[in-house]
PDB file of C-alpha atoms in Angstrom:
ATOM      1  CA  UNK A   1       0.000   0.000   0.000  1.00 33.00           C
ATOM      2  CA  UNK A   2       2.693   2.266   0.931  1.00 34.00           C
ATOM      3  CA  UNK A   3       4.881   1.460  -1.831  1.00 39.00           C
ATOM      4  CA  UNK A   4       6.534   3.707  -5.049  1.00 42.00           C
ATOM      5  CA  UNK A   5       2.617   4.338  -7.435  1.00 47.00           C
ATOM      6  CA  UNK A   6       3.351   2.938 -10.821  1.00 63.00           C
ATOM      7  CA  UNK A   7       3.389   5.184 -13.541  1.00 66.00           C
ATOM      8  CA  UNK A   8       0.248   3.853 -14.988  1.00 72.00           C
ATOM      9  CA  UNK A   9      -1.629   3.687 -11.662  1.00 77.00           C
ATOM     10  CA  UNK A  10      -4.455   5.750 -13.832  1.00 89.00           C
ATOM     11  CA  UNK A  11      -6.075   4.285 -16.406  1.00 94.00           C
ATOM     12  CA  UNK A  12      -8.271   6.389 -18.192  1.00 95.00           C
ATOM     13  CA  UNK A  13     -10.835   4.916 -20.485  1.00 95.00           C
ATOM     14  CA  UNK A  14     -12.599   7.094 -23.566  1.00 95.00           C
ATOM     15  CA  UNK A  15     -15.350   4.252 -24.844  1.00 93.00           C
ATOM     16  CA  UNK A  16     -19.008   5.247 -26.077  1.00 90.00           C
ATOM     17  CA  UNK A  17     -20.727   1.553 -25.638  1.00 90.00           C
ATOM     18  CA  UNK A  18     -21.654   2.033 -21.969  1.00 91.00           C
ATOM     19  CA  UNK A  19     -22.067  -1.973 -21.824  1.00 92.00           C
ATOM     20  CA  UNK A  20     -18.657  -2.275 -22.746  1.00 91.00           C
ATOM     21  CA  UNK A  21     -17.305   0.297 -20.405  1.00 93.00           C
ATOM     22  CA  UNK A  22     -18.855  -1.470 -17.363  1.00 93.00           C
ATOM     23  CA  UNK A  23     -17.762  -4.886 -18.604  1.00 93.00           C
ATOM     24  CA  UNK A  24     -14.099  -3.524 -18.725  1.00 93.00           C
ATOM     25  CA  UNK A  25     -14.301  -1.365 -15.679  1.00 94.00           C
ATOM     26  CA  UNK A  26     -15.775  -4.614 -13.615  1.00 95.00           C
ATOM     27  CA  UNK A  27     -12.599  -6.450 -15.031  1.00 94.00           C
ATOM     28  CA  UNK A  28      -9.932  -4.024 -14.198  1.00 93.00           C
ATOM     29  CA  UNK A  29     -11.624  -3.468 -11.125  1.00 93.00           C
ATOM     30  CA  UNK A  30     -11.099  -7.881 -10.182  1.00 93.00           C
ATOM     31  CA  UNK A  31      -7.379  -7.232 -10.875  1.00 90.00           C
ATOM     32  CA  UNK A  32      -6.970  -4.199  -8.837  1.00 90.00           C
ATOM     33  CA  UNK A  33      -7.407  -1.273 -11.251  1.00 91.00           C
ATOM     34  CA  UNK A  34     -10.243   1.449 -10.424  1.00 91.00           C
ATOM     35  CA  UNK A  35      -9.967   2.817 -13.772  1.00 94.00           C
ATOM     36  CA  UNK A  36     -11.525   6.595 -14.627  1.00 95.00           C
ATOM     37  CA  UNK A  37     -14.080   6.303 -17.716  1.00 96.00           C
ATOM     38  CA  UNK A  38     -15.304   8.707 -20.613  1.00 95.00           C
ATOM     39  CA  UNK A  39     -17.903   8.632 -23.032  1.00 94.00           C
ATOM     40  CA  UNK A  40     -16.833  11.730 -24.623  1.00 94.00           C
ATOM     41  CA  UNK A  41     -13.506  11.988 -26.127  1.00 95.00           C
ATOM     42  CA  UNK A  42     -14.170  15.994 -24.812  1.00 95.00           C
ATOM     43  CA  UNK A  43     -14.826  15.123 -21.343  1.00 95.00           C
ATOM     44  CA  UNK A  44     -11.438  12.884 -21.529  1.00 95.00           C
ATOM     45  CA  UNK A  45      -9.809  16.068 -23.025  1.00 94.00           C
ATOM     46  CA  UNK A  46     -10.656  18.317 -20.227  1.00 94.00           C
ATOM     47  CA  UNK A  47      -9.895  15.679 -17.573  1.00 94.00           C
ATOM     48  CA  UNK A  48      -6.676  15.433 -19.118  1.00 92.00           C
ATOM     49  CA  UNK A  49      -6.352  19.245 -19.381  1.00 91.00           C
ATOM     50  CA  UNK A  50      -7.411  19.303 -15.357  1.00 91.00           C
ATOM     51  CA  UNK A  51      -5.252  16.317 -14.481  1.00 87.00           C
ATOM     52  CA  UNK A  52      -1.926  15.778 -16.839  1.00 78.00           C
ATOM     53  CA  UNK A  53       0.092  12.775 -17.362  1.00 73.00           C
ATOM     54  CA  UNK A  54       1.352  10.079 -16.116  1.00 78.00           C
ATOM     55  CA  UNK A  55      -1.658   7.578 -17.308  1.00 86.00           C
ATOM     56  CA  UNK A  56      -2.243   5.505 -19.622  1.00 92.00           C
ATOM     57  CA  UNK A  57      -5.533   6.501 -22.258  1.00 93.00           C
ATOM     58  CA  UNK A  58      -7.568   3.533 -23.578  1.00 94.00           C
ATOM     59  CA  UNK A  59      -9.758   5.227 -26.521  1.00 94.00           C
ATOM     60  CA  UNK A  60     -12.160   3.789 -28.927  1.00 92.00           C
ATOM     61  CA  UNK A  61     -11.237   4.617 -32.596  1.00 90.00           C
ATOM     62  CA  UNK A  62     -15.540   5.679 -32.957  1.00 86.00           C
ATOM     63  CA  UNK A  63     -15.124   9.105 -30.793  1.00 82.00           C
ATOM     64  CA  UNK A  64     -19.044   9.998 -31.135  1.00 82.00           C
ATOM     65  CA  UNK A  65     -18.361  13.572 -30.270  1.00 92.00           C
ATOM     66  CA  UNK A  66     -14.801  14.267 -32.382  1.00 92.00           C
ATOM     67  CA  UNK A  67     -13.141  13.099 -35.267  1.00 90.00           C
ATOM     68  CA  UNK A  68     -10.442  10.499 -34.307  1.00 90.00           C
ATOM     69  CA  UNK A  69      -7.482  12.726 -35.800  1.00 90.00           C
ATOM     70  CA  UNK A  70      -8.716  16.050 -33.984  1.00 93.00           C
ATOM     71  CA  UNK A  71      -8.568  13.930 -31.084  1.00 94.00           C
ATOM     72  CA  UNK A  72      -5.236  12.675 -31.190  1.00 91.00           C
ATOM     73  CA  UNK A  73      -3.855  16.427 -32.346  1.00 90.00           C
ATOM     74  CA  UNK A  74      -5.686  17.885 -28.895  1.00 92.00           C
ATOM     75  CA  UNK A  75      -4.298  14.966 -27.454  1.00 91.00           C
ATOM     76  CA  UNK A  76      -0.657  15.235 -28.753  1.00 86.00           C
ATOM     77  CA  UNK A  77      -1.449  18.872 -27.576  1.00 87.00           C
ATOM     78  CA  UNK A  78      -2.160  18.281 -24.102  1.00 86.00           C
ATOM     79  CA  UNK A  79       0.296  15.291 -23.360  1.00 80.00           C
ATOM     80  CA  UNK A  80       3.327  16.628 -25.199  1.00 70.00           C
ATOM     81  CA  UNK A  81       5.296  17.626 -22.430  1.00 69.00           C
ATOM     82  CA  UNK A  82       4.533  14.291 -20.322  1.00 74.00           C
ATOM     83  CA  UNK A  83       5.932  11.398 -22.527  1.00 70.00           C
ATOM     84  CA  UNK A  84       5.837   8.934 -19.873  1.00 77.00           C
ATOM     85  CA  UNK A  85       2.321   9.378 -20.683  1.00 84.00           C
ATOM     86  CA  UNK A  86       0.496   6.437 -23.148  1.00 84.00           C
ATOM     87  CA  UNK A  87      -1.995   6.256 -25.634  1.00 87.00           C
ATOM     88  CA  UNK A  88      -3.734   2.646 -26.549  1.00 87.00           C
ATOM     89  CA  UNK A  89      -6.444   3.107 -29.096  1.00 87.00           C
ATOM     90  CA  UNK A  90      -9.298   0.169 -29.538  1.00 88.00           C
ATOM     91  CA  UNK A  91     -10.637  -0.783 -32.916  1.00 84.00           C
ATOM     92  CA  UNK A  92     -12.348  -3.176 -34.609  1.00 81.00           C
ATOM     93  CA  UNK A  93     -11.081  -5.413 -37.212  1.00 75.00           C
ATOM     94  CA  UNK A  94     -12.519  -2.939 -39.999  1.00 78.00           C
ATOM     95  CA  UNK A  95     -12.474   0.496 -38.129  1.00 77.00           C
ATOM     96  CA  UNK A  96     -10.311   2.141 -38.768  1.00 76.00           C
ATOM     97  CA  UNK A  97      -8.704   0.431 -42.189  1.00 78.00           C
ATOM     98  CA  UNK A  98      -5.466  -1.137 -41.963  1.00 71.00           C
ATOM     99  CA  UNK A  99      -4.113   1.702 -44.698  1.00 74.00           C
ATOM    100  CA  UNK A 100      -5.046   4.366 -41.628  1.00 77.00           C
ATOM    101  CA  UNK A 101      -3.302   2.204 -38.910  1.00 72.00           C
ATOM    102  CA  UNK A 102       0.201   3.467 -39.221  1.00 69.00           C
ATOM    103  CA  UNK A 103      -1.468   6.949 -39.418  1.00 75.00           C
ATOM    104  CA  UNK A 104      -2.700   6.284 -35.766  1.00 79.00           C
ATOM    105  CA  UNK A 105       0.875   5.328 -34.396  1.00 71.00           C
ATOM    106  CA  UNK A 106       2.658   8.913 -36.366  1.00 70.00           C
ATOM    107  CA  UNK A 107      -0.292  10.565 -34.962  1.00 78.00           C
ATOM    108  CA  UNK A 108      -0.024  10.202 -31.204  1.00 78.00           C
ATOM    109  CA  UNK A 109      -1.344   6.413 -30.311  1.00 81.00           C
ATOM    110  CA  UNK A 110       1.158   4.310 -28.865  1.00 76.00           C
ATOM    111  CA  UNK A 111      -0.444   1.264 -29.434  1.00 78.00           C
ATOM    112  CA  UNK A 112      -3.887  -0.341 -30.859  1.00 78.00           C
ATOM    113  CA  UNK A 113      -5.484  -3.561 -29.852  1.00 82.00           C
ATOM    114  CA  UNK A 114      -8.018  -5.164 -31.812  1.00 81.00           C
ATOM    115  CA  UNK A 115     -11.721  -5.801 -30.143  1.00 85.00           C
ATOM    116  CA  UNK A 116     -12.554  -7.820 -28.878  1.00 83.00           C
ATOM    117  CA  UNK A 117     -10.238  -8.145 -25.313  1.00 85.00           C
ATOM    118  CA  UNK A 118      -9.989  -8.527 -21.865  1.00 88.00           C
ATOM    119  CA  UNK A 119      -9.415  -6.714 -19.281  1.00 91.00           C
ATOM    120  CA  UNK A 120      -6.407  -9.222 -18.454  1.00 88.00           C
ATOM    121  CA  UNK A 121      -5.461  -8.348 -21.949  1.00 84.00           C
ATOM    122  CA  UNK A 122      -5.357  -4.576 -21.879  1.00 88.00           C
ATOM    123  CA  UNK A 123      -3.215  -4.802 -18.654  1.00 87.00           C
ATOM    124  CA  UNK A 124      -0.599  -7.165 -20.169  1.00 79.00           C
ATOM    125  CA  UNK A 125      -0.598  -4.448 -23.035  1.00 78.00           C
ATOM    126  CA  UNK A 126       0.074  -1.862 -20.634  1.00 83.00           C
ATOM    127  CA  UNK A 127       2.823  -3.627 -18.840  1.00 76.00           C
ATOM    128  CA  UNK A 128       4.719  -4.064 -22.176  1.00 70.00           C
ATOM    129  CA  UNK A 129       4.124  -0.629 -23.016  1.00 71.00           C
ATOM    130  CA  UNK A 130       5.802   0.219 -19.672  1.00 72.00           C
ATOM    131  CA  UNK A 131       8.131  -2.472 -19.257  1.00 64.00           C
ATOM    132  CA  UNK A 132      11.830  -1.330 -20.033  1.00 50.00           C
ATOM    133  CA  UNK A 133      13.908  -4.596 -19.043  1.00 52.00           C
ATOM    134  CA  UNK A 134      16.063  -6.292 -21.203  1.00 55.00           C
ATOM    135  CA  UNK A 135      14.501  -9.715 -22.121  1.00 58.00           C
ATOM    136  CA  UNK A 136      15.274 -12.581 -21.181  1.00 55.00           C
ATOM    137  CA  UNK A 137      16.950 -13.944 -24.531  1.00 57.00           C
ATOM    138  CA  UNK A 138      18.333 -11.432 -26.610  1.00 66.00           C
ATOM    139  CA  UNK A 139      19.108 -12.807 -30.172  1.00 70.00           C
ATOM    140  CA  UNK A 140      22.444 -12.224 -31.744  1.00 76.00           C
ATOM    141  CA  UNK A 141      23.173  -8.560 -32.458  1.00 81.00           C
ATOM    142  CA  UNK A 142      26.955  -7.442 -33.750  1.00 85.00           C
ATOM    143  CA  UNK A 143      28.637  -5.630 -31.029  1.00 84.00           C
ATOM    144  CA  UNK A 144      29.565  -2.956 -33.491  1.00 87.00           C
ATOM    145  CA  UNK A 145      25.734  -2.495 -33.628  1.00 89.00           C
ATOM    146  CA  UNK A 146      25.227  -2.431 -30.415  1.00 85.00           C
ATOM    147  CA  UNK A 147      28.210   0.636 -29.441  1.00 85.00           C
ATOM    148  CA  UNK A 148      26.835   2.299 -32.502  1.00 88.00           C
ATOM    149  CA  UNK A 149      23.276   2.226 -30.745  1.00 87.00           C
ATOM    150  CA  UNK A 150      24.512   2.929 -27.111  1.00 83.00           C
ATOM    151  CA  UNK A 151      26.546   6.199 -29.075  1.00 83.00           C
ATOM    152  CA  UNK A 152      23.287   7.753 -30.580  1.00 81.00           C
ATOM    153  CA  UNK A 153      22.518   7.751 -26.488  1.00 78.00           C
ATOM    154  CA  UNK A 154      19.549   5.062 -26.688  1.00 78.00           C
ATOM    155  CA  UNK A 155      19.350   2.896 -23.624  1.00 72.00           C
ATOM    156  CA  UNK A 156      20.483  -0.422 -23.833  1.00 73.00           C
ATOM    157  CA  UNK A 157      17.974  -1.740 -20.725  1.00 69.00           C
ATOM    158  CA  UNK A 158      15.277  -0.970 -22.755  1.00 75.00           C
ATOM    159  CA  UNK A 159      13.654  -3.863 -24.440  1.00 79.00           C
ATOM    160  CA  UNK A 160      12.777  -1.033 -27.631  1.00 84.00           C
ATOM    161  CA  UNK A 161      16.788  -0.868 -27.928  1.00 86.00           C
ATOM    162  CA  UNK A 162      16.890  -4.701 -29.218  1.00 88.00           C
ATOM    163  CA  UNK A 163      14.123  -4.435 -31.894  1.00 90.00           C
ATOM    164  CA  UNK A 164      15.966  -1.458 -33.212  1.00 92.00           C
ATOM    165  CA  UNK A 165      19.636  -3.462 -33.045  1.00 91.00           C
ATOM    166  CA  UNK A 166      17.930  -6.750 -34.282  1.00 91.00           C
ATOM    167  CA  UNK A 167      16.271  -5.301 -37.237  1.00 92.00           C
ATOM    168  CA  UNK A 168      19.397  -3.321 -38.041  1.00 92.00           C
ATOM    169  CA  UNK A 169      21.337  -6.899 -37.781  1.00 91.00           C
ATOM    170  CA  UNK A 170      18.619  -8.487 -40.163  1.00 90.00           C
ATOM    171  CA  UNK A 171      19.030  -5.734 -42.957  1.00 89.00           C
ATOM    172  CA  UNK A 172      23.113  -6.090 -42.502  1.00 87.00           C
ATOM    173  CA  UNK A 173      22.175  -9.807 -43.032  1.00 84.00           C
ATOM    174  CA  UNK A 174      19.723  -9.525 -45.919  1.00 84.00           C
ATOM    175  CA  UNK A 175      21.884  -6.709 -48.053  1.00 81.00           C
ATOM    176  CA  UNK A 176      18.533  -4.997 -48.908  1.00 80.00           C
ATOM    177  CA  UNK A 177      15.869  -3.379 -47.186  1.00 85.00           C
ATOM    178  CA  UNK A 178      13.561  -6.215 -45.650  1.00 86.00           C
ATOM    179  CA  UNK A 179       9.737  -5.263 -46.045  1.00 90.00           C
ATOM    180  CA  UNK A 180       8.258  -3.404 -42.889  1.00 89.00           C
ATOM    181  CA  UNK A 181       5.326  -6.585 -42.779  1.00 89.00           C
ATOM    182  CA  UNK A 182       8.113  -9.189 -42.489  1.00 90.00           C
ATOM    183  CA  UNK A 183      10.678  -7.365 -39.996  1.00 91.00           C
ATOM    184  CA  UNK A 184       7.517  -7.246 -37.345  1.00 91.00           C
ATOM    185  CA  UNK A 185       7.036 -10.889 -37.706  1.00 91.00           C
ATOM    186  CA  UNK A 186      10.353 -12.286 -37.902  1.00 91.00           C
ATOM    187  CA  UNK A 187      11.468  -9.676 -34.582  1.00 90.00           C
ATOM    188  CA  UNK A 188       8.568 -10.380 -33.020  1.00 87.00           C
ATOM    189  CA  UNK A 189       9.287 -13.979 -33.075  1.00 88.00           C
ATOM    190  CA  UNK A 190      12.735 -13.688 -31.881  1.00 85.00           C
ATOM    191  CA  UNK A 191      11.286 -11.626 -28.739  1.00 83.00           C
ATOM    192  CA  UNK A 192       7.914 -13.220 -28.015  1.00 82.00           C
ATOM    193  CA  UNK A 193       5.823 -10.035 -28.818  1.00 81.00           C
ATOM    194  CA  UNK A 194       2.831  -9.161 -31.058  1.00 83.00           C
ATOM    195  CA  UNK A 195       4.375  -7.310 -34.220  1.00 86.00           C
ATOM    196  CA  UNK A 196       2.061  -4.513 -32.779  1.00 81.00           C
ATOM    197  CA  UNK A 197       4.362  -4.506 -29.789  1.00 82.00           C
ATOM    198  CA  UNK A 198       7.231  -4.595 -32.457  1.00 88.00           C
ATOM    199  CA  UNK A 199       5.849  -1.405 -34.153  1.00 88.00           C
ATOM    200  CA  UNK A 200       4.843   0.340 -31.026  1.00 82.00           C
ATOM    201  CA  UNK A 201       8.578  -0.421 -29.582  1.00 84.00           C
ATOM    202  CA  UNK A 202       9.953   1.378 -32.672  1.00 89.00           C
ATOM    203  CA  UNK A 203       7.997   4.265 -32.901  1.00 86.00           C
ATOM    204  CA  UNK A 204       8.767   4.620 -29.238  1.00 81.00           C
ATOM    205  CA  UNK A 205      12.366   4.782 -30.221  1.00 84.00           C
ATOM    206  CA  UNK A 206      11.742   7.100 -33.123  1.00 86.00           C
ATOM    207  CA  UNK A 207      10.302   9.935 -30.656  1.00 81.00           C
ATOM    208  CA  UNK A 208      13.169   9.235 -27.983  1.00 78.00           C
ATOM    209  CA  UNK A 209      15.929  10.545 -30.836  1.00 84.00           C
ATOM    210  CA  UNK A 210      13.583  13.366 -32.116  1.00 82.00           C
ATOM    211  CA  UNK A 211      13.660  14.397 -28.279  1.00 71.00           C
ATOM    212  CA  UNK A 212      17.308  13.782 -28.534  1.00 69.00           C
ATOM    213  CA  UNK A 213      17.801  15.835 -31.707  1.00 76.00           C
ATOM    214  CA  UNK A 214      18.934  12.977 -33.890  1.00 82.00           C
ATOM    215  CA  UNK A 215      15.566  13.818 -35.931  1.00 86.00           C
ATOM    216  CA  UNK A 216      13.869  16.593 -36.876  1.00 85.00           C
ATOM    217  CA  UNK A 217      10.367  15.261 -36.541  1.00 85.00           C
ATOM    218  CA  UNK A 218       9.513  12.054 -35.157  1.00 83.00           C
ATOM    219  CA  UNK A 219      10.109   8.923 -37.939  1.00 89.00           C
ATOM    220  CA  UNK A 220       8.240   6.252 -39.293  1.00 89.00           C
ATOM    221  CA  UNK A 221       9.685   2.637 -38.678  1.00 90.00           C
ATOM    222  CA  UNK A 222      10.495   2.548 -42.069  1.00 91.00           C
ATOM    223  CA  UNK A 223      12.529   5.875 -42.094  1.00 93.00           C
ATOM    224  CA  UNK A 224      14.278   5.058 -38.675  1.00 93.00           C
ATOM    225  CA  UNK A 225      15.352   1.719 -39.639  1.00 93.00           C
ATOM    226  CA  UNK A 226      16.621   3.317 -43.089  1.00 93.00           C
ATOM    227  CA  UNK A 227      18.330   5.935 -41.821  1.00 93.00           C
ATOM    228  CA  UNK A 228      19.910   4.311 -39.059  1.00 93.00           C
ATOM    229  CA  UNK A 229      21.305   1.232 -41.173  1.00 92.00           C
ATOM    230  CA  UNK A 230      22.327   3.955 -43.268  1.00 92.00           C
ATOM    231  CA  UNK A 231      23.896   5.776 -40.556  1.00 91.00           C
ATOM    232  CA  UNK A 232      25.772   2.677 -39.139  1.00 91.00           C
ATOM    233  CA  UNK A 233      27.484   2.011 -42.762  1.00 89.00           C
ATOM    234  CA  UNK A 234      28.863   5.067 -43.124  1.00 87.00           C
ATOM    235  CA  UNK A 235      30.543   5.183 -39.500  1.00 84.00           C
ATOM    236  CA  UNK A 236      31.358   2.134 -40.276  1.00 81.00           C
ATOM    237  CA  UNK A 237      32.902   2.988 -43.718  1.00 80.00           C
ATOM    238  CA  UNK A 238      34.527   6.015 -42.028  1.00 74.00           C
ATOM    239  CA  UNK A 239      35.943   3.830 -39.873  1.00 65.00           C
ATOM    240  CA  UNK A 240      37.657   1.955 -41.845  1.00 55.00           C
ATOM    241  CA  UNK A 241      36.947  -0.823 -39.430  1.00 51.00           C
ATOM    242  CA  UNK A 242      37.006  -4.211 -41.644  1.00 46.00           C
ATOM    243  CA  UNK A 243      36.361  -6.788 -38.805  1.00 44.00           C
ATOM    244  CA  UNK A 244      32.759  -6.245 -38.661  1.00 43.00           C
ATOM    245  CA  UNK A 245      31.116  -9.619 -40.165  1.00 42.00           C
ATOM    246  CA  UNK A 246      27.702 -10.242 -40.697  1.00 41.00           C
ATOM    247  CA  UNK A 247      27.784 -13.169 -37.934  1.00 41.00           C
ATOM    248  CA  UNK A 248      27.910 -11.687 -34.341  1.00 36.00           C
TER     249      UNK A 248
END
């Protein structure tokens, strides 16, 4: 009782069903959560405006009272300057269309989970989200990869660190550009995650440099993984360091 409060200890849910928003509050209620829930993404918004970050926001892609992007920019808006702060949107498996997904994650979401779920679920989803050990197996990454990584000033104890060096040590591998669908299976196979959780990790990633000055404006996957395999080349070229082998 007495103990450190978790950065997520509030858990803020924005759903319009109020069937659904009982079911999930009585779940998440069983497992020792007293969550705080909205009907109206506008409600949320003030709440949020009242009561900022930490938290973590569980939102229904249907926002009766705004349309979903408006939301995440007042969002974005109001959580900016608390980045310990996450978003996890809900959707169903046709709303919104898999073309708009990656959309969601550039725009603010940290995370989407596919209805339906559990409350169990959405509280494993939050743990990874939060979670910043190294795992328990870490496939082979170069070393060379690994200093080049720890030099940018990412930090190696986070699990998001290990995507980003894995898929930079699959590319190396590969000698082309490995398409975005595959790398989230094949990494999140090597680390026992959803390649949702792969995706989320790297956009997570993406916004650390940006903080960090290394980008301009936050990147896709796609453009992070690009430019930093491009990046780690050319030190490497610069180098002139010829013991780096595709093996680890």
């Amino acid at each position: 009782m007495g103990g450190p409060m978790r950065k997520w200890e509030r858990i803020l849910i924005l759903e319009p069903s109020q069937v659904l928003q009982r079911r999930l509050a009585a779940g998440l209620e069983q497992l020792g959560q007293t969550p705080v829930c909205f009907q109206r993404a506008s409600a949320l918004l003030r709440y949020l405006q009242r009561e900022p970050g930490p938290a973590v926001v569980v939102a229904d892609c249907f926002v009766p009272d705004m349309d979903l992007f408006s939301f995440l920019k007042r969002y974005t808006e109001l959580e900016g300057p608390h980045p310990e702060t996450r978003l996890i949107l809900t959707c169903t498996e046709t709303y919104p269309p898999p073309e708009l997904r990656p959309q969601i994650l550039s725009n603010g979401a940290d995370y989407y989970m596919i209805k339906p779920y559990t409350a169990q679920t959405l509280l494993e989803s939050i743990r990874h989200l939060y979670s910043s050990p190294v795992p328990a197996h870490i496939p082979g990454v170069h070393p060379a990869i690994v200093d080049f990584l720890r030099g940018l000033g990412l930090p190696l104890e986070h699990v998001s660190f290990w995507y980003i060096a894995s898929a930079i040590q699959l590319e190396m591998n590969a000698g082309v550009s490995v398409p975005l669908k595959s790398l989230y299976i094949e990494l999140g196979q090597m680390y026992g995650v959803s390649p949702q959780g792969v995706e989320s990790g790297l956009r997570r990633m993406g916004k650390m440099l940006t903080r960090m000055g290394v980008f301009e404006k936050a990147p896709s996957p796609k453009q992070l993984i690009a430019a930093l395999v491009s990046a780690f080349v050319r030190e490497r070229s610069e180098s002139r360091d010829d013991a780096y082998a595709l093996e680890p």
